[in-house]
Short mmCIF file of C-alpha atoms and ligand atoms in Angstrom, two decimals:
data_model
loop_
_atom_site.label_atom_id
_atom_site.label_comp_id
_atom_site.label_asym_id
_atom_site.label_seq_id
_atom_site.Cartn_x
_atom_site.Cartn_y
_atom_site.Cartn_z
CA MET J 108 -9.20 25.49 10.96
CA THR J 109 -8.66 21.89 9.90
CA LEU J 110 -5.50 20.17 10.79
CA GLU J 111 -3.14 19.36 7.96
CA TRP J 112 -2.59 15.75 8.86
CA GLU J 113 -0.30 15.05 5.83
CA LYS J 114 2.30 17.53 7.30
CA LEU J 115 2.29 15.66 10.57
CA PHE J 116 2.82 12.15 9.22
CA ALA J 117 6.39 10.78 9.58
CA GLY J 118 8.45 10.64 6.43
CA ARG J 119 8.39 6.84 6.41
CA VAL J 120 4.68 6.70 5.68
CA SER J 121 5.00 8.64 2.44
CA GLY J 122 5.42 5.36 0.43
CA MET J 123 2.20 3.95 1.94
CA SER J 124 -0.73 4.80 -0.29
CA ALA J 125 -3.90 3.05 -1.26
CA SER J 126 -3.36 1.85 -4.69
CA GLU J 127 -5.42 2.27 -7.79
CA ILE J 128 -5.71 -1.46 -7.95
CA ARG J 129 -7.41 -1.55 -4.53
CA GLU J 130 -9.91 0.91 -5.83
CA LEU J 131 -10.62 -1.25 -8.91
CA LEU J 132 -10.86 -4.43 -6.74
CA LYS J 133 -13.48 -2.81 -4.64
CA LEU J 134 -15.70 -3.22 -7.60
CA ILE J 135 -15.43 -7.06 -7.75
CA ASP J 136 -17.80 -7.89 -4.91
CA ARG J 137 -20.65 -8.68 -7.22
CA PRO J 138 -21.93 -12.26 -7.86
CA GLU J 139 -21.50 -12.03 -11.63
CA ILE J 140 -17.72 -11.34 -11.25
CA ILE J 141 -15.49 -14.35 -11.41
CA SER J 142 -12.63 -13.31 -9.25
CA PHE J 143 -9.08 -14.77 -9.52
CA ALA J 144 -7.91 -11.81 -7.50
CA GLY J 145 -8.09 -12.96 -3.81
CA GLY J 146 -5.26 -15.35 -3.11
CA ILE J 147 -7.35 -16.64 -0.21
CA PRO J 148 -8.39 -20.14 0.98
CA ASP J 149 -11.80 -21.49 0.13
CA ALA J 150 -14.05 -20.81 3.20
CA ASP J 151 -16.16 -23.94 2.23
CA HIS J 152 -13.20 -26.01 3.23
CA PHE J 153 -12.40 -24.51 6.57
CA PRO J 154 -12.33 -27.05 9.45
CA SER J 155 -15.19 -25.16 11.09
CA ALA J 156 -16.61 -28.26 12.99
CA ALA J 157 -13.22 -29.02 14.60
CA ILE J 158 -12.86 -25.27 15.54
CA ALA J 159 -16.31 -25.16 17.05
CA ARG J 160 -15.57 -28.28 19.06
CA ALA J 161 -12.23 -26.83 20.32
CA TYR J 162 -13.99 -23.65 21.47
CA GLU J 163 -16.59 -25.62 23.27
CA LYS J 164 -14.02 -27.75 24.93
CA VAL J 165 -12.35 -24.56 26.33
CA PHE J 166 -15.62 -23.33 27.76
CA GLN J 167 -16.54 -26.73 29.21
CA SER J 168 -13.19 -27.49 30.78
CA ASN J 169 -13.18 -28.02 34.54
CA THR J 170 -11.17 -24.84 35.09
CA GLY J 171 -13.62 -22.77 33.05
CA ALA J 172 -12.42 -20.67 30.21
CA GLY J 173 -10.70 -18.23 32.58
CA GLY J 174 -7.14 -19.02 31.47
CA ALA J 175 -8.08 -19.02 27.86
CA LEU J 176 -9.58 -15.54 28.18
CA GLN J 177 -6.64 -14.20 30.13
CA TYR J 178 -3.46 -12.40 29.13
CA THR J 179 -0.70 -14.84 28.36
CA ILE J 180 3.10 -14.72 27.64
CA SER J 181 4.39 -12.93 24.55
CA GLU J 182 6.34 -15.96 23.31
CA GLY J 183 3.08 -17.80 22.61
CA TYR J 184 1.07 -20.69 24.10
CA THR J 185 3.72 -23.25 25.23
CA PRO J 186 1.84 -26.44 23.90
CA LEU J 187 1.52 -24.81 20.52
CA ARG J 188 5.21 -23.96 20.47
CA ASP J 189 5.98 -27.56 21.51
CA TRP J 190 3.82 -28.76 18.66
CA LEU J 191 5.68 -26.47 16.26
CA CYS J 192 9.02 -27.85 17.54
CA GLY J 193 7.77 -31.33 16.59
CA TYR J 194 6.53 -30.13 13.28
CA MET J 195 9.80 -28.37 12.44
CA ASP J 196 11.76 -31.39 13.59
CA ARG J 197 9.93 -33.64 11.11
CA LYS J 198 11.11 -31.15 8.44
CA GLY J 199 14.67 -31.47 9.62
CA VAL J 200 14.91 -28.32 11.76
CA LYS J 201 15.66 -28.80 15.53
CA ILE J 202 14.40 -25.88 17.42
CA ALA J 203 13.65 -25.38 21.21
CA PRO J 204 10.50 -23.71 22.25
CA ASP J 205 12.44 -20.51 22.95
CA GLU J 206 13.52 -20.42 19.32
CA VAL J 207 9.98 -19.98 18.08
CA LEU J 208 7.64 -17.07 18.49
CA ILE J 209 3.97 -17.11 17.84
CA THR J 210 2.83 -14.04 15.95
CA SER J 211 -0.52 -12.69 14.79
CA GLY J 212 -0.28 -14.20 11.34
CA SER J 213 3.03 -14.48 9.71
CA GLN J 214 2.46 -10.93 8.35
CA GLN J 215 3.32 -9.75 11.79
CA ALA J 216 6.60 -11.62 11.78
CA LEU J 217 7.50 -9.85 8.53
CA ASP J 218 6.78 -6.45 10.22
CA PHE J 219 8.86 -7.31 13.23
CA LEU J 220 11.74 -8.59 11.08
CA GLY J 221 11.68 -5.28 9.17
CA LYS J 222 11.73 -3.46 12.43
CA LEU J 223 14.61 -5.61 13.82
CA LEU J 224 16.80 -5.51 10.70
CA ILE J 225 16.12 -2.48 8.53
CA GLY J 226 17.41 0.99 9.19
CA PRO J 227 16.67 3.93 6.79
CA GLY J 228 18.54 3.34 3.49
CA ASP J 229 19.59 -0.27 4.25
CA LEU J 230 19.62 -2.59 1.42
CA VAL J 231 17.14 -5.51 1.32
CA ALA J 232 17.22 -8.12 -1.31
CA VAL J 233 14.05 -9.48 -2.69
CA THR J 234 13.17 -11.41 -5.87
CA LYS J 235 11.18 -9.77 -8.72
CA PRO J 236 8.37 -10.39 -8.36
CA THR J 237 7.90 -10.85 -4.61
CA TYR J 238 5.14 -10.96 -2.10
CA LEU J 239 3.48 -7.58 -2.01
CA GLY J 240 2.72 -7.91 1.75
CA ALA J 241 6.48 -8.23 2.48
CA LEU J 242 7.18 -5.09 0.62
CA GLN J 243 4.32 -3.37 2.58
CA ALA J 244 5.79 -4.73 5.84
CA PHE J 245 9.37 -3.69 5.10
CA SER J 246 8.86 -0.37 3.33
CA PRO J 247 7.89 1.67 6.41
CA TYR J 248 11.43 0.93 7.76
CA GLU J 249 12.80 2.79 4.66
CA PRO J 250 14.92 0.18 2.95
CA THR J 251 16.39 0.39 -0.49
CA TYR J 252 15.54 -2.78 -2.49
CA VAL J 253 17.85 -4.68 -4.69
CA SER J 254 15.82 -7.03 -6.78
CA ILE J 255 16.84 -10.37 -8.19
CA ALA J 256 15.39 -11.74 -11.37
CA MET J 257 13.79 -15.20 -11.32
CA ASP J 258 13.74 -18.11 -13.72
CA GLU J 259 11.77 -21.27 -13.40
CA GLU J 260 14.19 -22.64 -10.72
CA GLY J 261 14.04 -19.56 -8.54
CA PRO J 262 16.26 -16.52 -8.07
CA VAL J 263 18.97 -16.27 -10.76
CA LEU J 264 22.24 -16.93 -9.06
CA ALA J 265 24.24 -14.39 -11.00
CA ASP J 266 21.85 -11.72 -9.82
CA LEU J 267 21.89 -13.05 -6.29
CA GLU J 268 25.70 -12.95 -6.17
CA ALA J 269 25.63 -9.39 -7.45
CA ALA J 270 23.04 -8.44 -4.78
CA LEU J 271 25.02 -10.18 -2.04
CA ALA J 272 28.13 -8.31 -3.06
CA ARG J 273 26.32 -5.14 -2.03
CA LYS J 274 25.87 -6.62 1.54
CA PRO J 275 22.10 -6.40 2.03
CA LYS J 276 20.76 -6.74 5.43
CA PHE J 277 18.89 -9.92 4.39
CA LEU J 278 17.41 -11.76 1.52
CA TYR J 279 13.59 -12.32 1.64
CA LEU J 280 12.33 -15.37 -0.25
CA VAL J 281 9.16 -17.39 -0.75
CA PRO J 282 10.68 -20.71 -1.88
CA ASP J 283 7.54 -22.81 -2.29
CA PHE J 284 4.83 -21.84 -4.88
CA GLN J 285 5.67 -18.23 -4.51
CA ASN J 286 3.02 -15.60 -4.13
CA PRO J 287 2.67 -14.15 -6.79
CA ASN J 288 4.29 -16.29 -9.51
CA GLY J 289 3.86 -19.95 -8.30
CA THR J 290 7.51 -20.65 -8.70
CA THR J 291 9.22 -23.24 -6.51
CA VAL J 292 12.95 -22.97 -5.90
CA SER J 293 14.68 -26.09 -7.15
CA PRO J 294 16.70 -28.34 -4.79
CA ALA J 295 20.07 -27.34 -6.34
CA ARG J 296 19.20 -23.67 -6.21
CA ARG J 297 18.17 -23.94 -2.54
CA GLU J 298 21.54 -25.40 -1.67
CA ALA J 299 23.28 -22.66 -3.71
CA ILE J 300 21.28 -19.88 -2.00
CA VAL J 301 22.11 -21.11 1.45
CA ASP J 302 25.83 -21.46 0.36
CA LEU J 303 26.07 -17.96 -1.15
CA CYS J 304 24.26 -16.31 1.71
CA THR J 305 26.37 -18.16 4.36
CA LYS J 306 29.54 -17.10 2.62
CA ALA J 307 28.40 -13.52 2.26
CA GLY J 308 27.22 -13.45 5.90
CA VAL J 309 23.70 -12.43 4.84
CA PRO J 310 20.66 -13.86 6.67
CA VAL J 311 17.77 -15.30 4.72
CA ILE J 312 14.16 -14.67 5.70
CA GLU J 313 12.27 -17.72 4.43
CA ASP J 314 8.55 -17.34 4.06
CA ALA J 315 6.97 -20.81 4.02
CA ALA J 316 3.31 -19.70 3.93
CA TYR J 317 2.33 -22.10 1.10
CA ALA J 318 4.91 -24.96 1.75
CA GLU J 319 2.25 -27.56 2.77
CA LEU J 320 0.13 -27.05 -0.31
CA ARG J 321 2.06 -29.27 -2.69
CA TYR J 322 0.01 -31.12 -5.43
CA GLU J 323 2.68 -33.03 -7.25
CA GLY J 324 6.28 -34.11 -6.78
CA ASP J 325 8.29 -34.43 -3.63
CA PHE J 326 8.36 -32.03 -0.75
CA LEU J 327 11.69 -30.19 -0.73
CA PRO J 328 13.85 -29.30 2.17
CA SER J 329 13.24 -25.82 3.44
CA LEU J 330 16.11 -23.41 3.42
CA ALA J 331 15.96 -23.60 7.23
CA ALA J 332 16.39 -27.41 6.97
CA ILE J 333 19.43 -27.01 4.64
CA ASP J 334 20.94 -24.37 6.99
CA ALA J 335 20.31 -26.58 10.01
CA ALA J 336 21.81 -29.65 8.31
CA ARG J 337 25.08 -27.73 7.96
CA ASN J 338 24.90 -26.55 11.55
CA GLY J 339 24.29 -29.66 13.68
CA GLY J 340 20.46 -29.53 13.06
CA VAL J 341 19.92 -26.09 14.44
CA PRO J 342 19.19 -22.88 12.55
CA SER J 343 22.06 -20.33 12.08
CA GLN J 344 21.48 -18.27 8.92
CA VAL J 345 17.82 -18.70 8.10
CA ILE J 346 14.89 -17.15 9.81
CA HIS J 347 11.75 -19.19 8.95
CA CYS J 348 8.25 -17.73 8.92
CA GLY J 349 5.19 -20.08 8.86
CA SER J 350 1.47 -19.60 8.90
CA PHE J 351 -1.76 -21.55 9.75
CA SER J 352 -3.78 -19.24 7.49
CA LYS J 353 -3.48 -21.44 4.32
CA THR J 354 -3.56 -24.82 6.13
CA MET J 355 -6.29 -24.09 8.71
CA VAL J 356 -7.97 -20.62 8.77
CA PRO J 357 -6.69 -17.12 8.41
CA ALA J 358 -9.13 -15.52 10.91
CA LEU J 359 -7.54 -17.02 14.06
CA ARG J 360 -4.44 -14.97 13.02
CA VAL J 361 -1.82 -17.51 14.16
CA GLY J 362 1.54 -17.68 12.53
CA TRP J 363 5.05 -18.21 13.77
CA VAL J 364 8.72 -17.32 13.22
CA SER J 365 11.64 -19.59 14.19
CA GLY J 366 15.31 -18.95 14.03
CA PRO J 367 18.36 -18.40 16.15
CA LYS J 368 17.73 -17.70 19.79
CA ASP J 369 19.21 -14.18 19.69
CA VAL J 370 16.79 -13.20 16.98
CA ILE J 371 13.77 -14.71 18.66
CA GLN J 372 14.62 -13.06 21.99
CA ARG J 373 14.56 -9.62 20.24
CA LEU J 374 11.35 -10.46 18.39
CA VAL J 375 9.66 -11.43 21.64
CA LEU J 376 10.40 -7.83 22.92
CA MET J 377 8.78 -6.46 19.72
CA LYS J 378 5.77 -8.67 20.30
CA GLN J 379 5.41 -7.30 23.79
CA ALA J 380 5.56 -3.77 22.41
CA ALA J 381 3.22 -4.39 19.59
CA ASP J 382 0.33 -6.33 21.01
CA LEU J 383 1.56 -8.17 24.14
CA HIS J 384 0.58 -11.55 22.61
CA THR J 385 -1.48 -13.44 20.07
CA SER J 386 -5.05 -14.15 21.29
CA THR J 387 -4.76 -16.81 24.00
CA ILE J 388 -8.02 -18.59 23.19
CA ASN J 389 -7.16 -18.72 19.59
CA GLN J 390 -3.81 -20.24 20.21
CA ILE J 391 -5.44 -22.88 22.48
CA VAL J 392 -8.16 -23.65 19.98
CA LEU J 393 -5.67 -23.86 17.12
CA HIS J 394 -3.34 -26.08 19.09
CA ASP J 395 -6.29 -28.43 19.75
CA VAL J 396 -7.32 -28.47 16.13
CA VAL J 397 -3.84 -29.02 14.64
CA SER J 398 -3.01 -31.75 17.20
CA GLU J 399 -6.20 -33.57 15.99
CA ILE J 400 -6.48 -32.98 12.24
CA PHE J 401 -3.53 -31.16 10.75
CA ASP J 402 -2.31 -34.02 8.45
CA SER J 403 -5.80 -35.17 7.41
CA HIS J 404 -7.09 -31.73 6.72
CA VAL J 405 -4.07 -30.58 4.72
CA LYS J 406 -4.40 -33.73 2.71
CA ARG J 407 -7.96 -32.91 1.88
CA LEU J 408 -7.02 -29.35 0.90
CA ARG J 409 -4.38 -30.66 -1.48
CA THR J 410 -6.92 -32.65 -3.35
CA VAL J 411 -9.35 -29.74 -3.60
CA TYR J 412 -6.81 -27.17 -4.75
CA LYS J 413 -5.14 -29.63 -7.04
CA GLU J 414 -8.32 -30.02 -9.03
CA ARG J 415 -8.63 -26.26 -9.36
CA ARG J 416 -5.05 -25.76 -10.36
CA ASP J 417 -5.51 -28.56 -12.96
CA THR J 418 -8.72 -26.95 -14.22
CA MET J 419 -7.04 -23.50 -14.56
CA LEU J 420 -4.03 -24.91 -16.48
CA ALA J 421 -6.21 -26.92 -18.80
CA ALA J 422 -8.46 -23.93 -19.46
CA LEU J 423 -5.49 -21.73 -20.26
CA GLU J 424 -4.17 -24.34 -22.57
CA GLU J 425 -7.57 -24.50 -24.24
CA PHE J 426 -8.50 -20.87 -24.54
CA MET J 427 -5.45 -18.50 -24.43
CA PRO J 428 -4.32 -16.85 -27.60
CA ALA J 429 -0.72 -17.22 -28.84
CA GLY J 430 1.73 -14.86 -27.17
CA VAL J 431 0.40 -15.36 -23.66
CA THR J 432 2.53 -17.56 -21.40
CA TRP J 433 1.99 -18.87 -17.84
CA THR J 434 3.68 -20.78 -14.99
CA LYS J 435 2.65 -24.25 -14.02
CA PRO J 436 2.87 -24.26 -10.30
CA GLN J 437 3.45 -27.52 -8.31
CA GLY J 438 1.35 -26.17 -5.51
CA GLY J 439 0.10 -23.05 -3.73
CA MET J 440 -2.67 -20.77 -5.02
CA PHE J 441 -1.26 -18.77 -8.04
CA VAL J 442 -0.64 -19.00 -11.68
CA TRP J 443 1.33 -16.09 -13.20
CA ILE J 444 0.61 -14.85 -16.67
CA GLU J 445 2.87 -12.98 -18.95
CA LEU J 446 0.91 -11.00 -21.60
CA PRO J 447 2.43 -9.97 -24.88
CA GLU J 448 4.95 -7.10 -24.55
CA GLY J 449 3.15 -3.75 -24.63
CA LEU J 450 0.05 -4.85 -22.78
CA CYS J 451 -0.59 -3.45 -19.35
CA GLY J 452 -2.12 -5.63 -16.55
CA THR J 453 -3.79 -2.68 -14.85
CA GLU J 454 -5.43 -1.44 -18.01
CA LEU J 455 -6.49 -5.03 -18.72
CA LEU J 456 -8.01 -5.29 -15.23
CA ALA J 457 -10.16 -2.24 -15.70
CA ARG J 458 -11.54 -3.66 -19.02
CA ALA J 459 -11.86 -7.15 -17.51
CA ILE J 460 -14.08 -5.97 -14.64
CA LYS J 461 -16.20 -3.82 -16.94
CA GLU J 462 -16.47 -5.94 -20.11
CA SER J 463 -15.95 -9.61 -18.95
CA ASN J 464 -16.89 -9.70 -15.37
CA VAL J 465 -13.51 -11.24 -14.41
CA ALA J 466 -10.94 -9.96 -11.97
CA PHE J 467 -7.28 -10.65 -11.13
CA VAL J 468 -4.31 -8.79 -9.71
CA PRO J 469 -1.97 -6.80 -12.12
CA GLY J 470 1.52 -7.91 -11.65
CA ALA J 471 3.40 -4.68 -11.40
CA ALA J 472 2.45 -4.29 -7.71
CA PHE J 473 4.71 -7.23 -6.93
CA PHE J 474 7.86 -5.58 -8.36
CA PRO J 475 9.70 -3.25 -6.09
CA ASP J 476 10.98 -1.42 -9.27
CA ARG J 477 7.39 -1.38 -10.72
CA SER J 478 8.50 -3.32 -13.76
CA GLY J 479 6.40 -6.33 -14.80
CA ARG J 480 3.76 -4.14 -16.41
CA ASN J 481 2.67 -6.97 -18.74
CA THR J 482 2.14 -9.60 -15.99
CA ILE J 483 -0.98 -10.59 -13.99
CA ARG J 484 -1.60 -12.97 -11.09
CA LEU J 485 -4.43 -15.38 -11.14
CA SER J 486 -5.48 -17.27 -7.99
CA PHE J 487 -7.33 -20.51 -8.33
CA SER J 488 -7.93 -21.47 -4.69
CA ALA J 489 -11.24 -19.84 -3.84
CA THR J 490 -13.06 -20.39 -7.16
CA LYS J 491 -15.01 -23.56 -7.97
CA PRO J 492 -13.82 -25.48 -11.00
CA GLU J 493 -16.75 -24.64 -13.29
CA ARG J 494 -16.26 -20.93 -12.61
CA ILE J 495 -12.48 -21.16 -13.09
CA ARG J 496 -13.06 -22.60 -16.68
CA GLU J 497 -15.65 -19.97 -17.57
CA GLY J 498 -13.49 -17.14 -16.02
CA ILE J 499 -10.43 -18.21 -18.12
CA ARG J 500 -12.60 -18.41 -21.22
CA ARG J 501 -13.86 -14.84 -20.68
CA LEU J 502 -10.36 -13.56 -20.00
CA ALA J 503 -8.90 -15.22 -23.14
CA ASP J 504 -11.78 -13.76 -25.20
CA LEU J 505 -10.85 -10.31 -23.87
CA LEU J 506 -7.25 -10.86 -24.66
CA VAL J 507 -8.14 -11.82 -28.22
CA ARG J 508 -10.11 -8.55 -28.55
CA VAL J 509 -7.38 -6.45 -26.91
CA SER J 510 -4.50 -7.90 -29.04
CA ALA J 511 -6.49 -7.60 -32.24
N1 PMP G 755 3.50 -14.58 3.30
C1 PMP G 755 2.94 -14.81 2.06
C2 PMP G 755 3.79 -15.19 0.95
C3 PMP G 755 1.54 -14.66 1.92
O1 PMP G 755 0.98 -14.80 0.70
C4 PMP G 755 0.76 -14.31 3.05
C5 PMP G 755 -0.78 -14.09 2.94
N2 PMP G 755 -1.24 -13.56 1.80
C6 PMP G 755 1.31 -14.00 4.30
C7 PMP G 755 2.73 -14.19 4.33
C8 PMP G 755 0.67 -13.55 5.54
O2 PMP G 755 -0.22 -14.53 5.90
P1 PMP G 755 -0.79 -14.56 7.42
O3 PMP G 755 -0.44 -13.24 8.10
O4 PMP G 755 -2.27 -14.78 7.32
O5 PMP G 755 -0.07 -15.72 8.02
#
């Protein structure tokens, strides 16, 4: 007799299912497909030589690689946490090394924060759209979502106020070049969000995964920095998640979470329970690499990705039929398209793969309430400019056919 596994799974996993989109996207690994689906950095611009040198250094050190291959403390490699304290300080947030935890990518920090803060039925405030991976991280802890509409300056304040009045456990936000819609929260809106959340006693989880990838305009203070400025330089209301995946490489799996000590201490216990610590050798290598080339490498990435963003925006302008609108991100990896009412992003993807050899991600997945049917996300970061132009041309041709 075969075991009926479905009956044994805990109730909280019922919402975790492979999506139809994932099935469609399995089809895009063919060279003729121009994919805007990924949302990943370009591997051709990874700092591979610096990483190789850092690994060699570890193995050639006087003490041998023993320490680097050993278990380490759950909090994270101390020199890397010290480096992050300096980095955050430059951004206006004073944290001590025990107010930052190194995680296996910032994705793990989102999971831990869900585990720490969400009980079944608790309310969690998110924007619509929001980062799909955050929904995937939070949902197993069985929250109910209250979703806040966005305009070009970020979350709509009337919606935020209404959400806060319902006392959610926290607000989750990606203030810079949001995945998926590329929106950046304006300076005034940032102040207002910290104000309103402080008054309501609701913490903010700030996901700064893309904050370094700005291609125009001034860098804006993080919500953590605004919060800290009101609190003698130290964080009080805002928990800040950061990642080296977009600035360095994703595969080392190094991210961090910083915030009030009480929160970090609990998260350290979760880290212990989950995987003891992030890879020792990867933290050592990453620390070596960021100490050496962080600023210069990020500067180079900004030039590369800016050209791609510009190419995509110019091609959209040139080829898209009337009725299609899109965001103009100041940084990050994403342009968000709104299709004419009545069109469906998922249906369009199926046709785009089959008829046009183009791929993207339908927008509905990024809405906790599954609205946003007529939206799609395009990523420009991992596609060369010539291919971007051709891909947008093909997509526009398809849209002309579909709308006819
Ligand atoms: N937050 C956002 C907004 C992201 O887009 C991503 C990666 N797609 C992550 C967090 C997780 O990144 P990582 O775990 O690689 O740090």
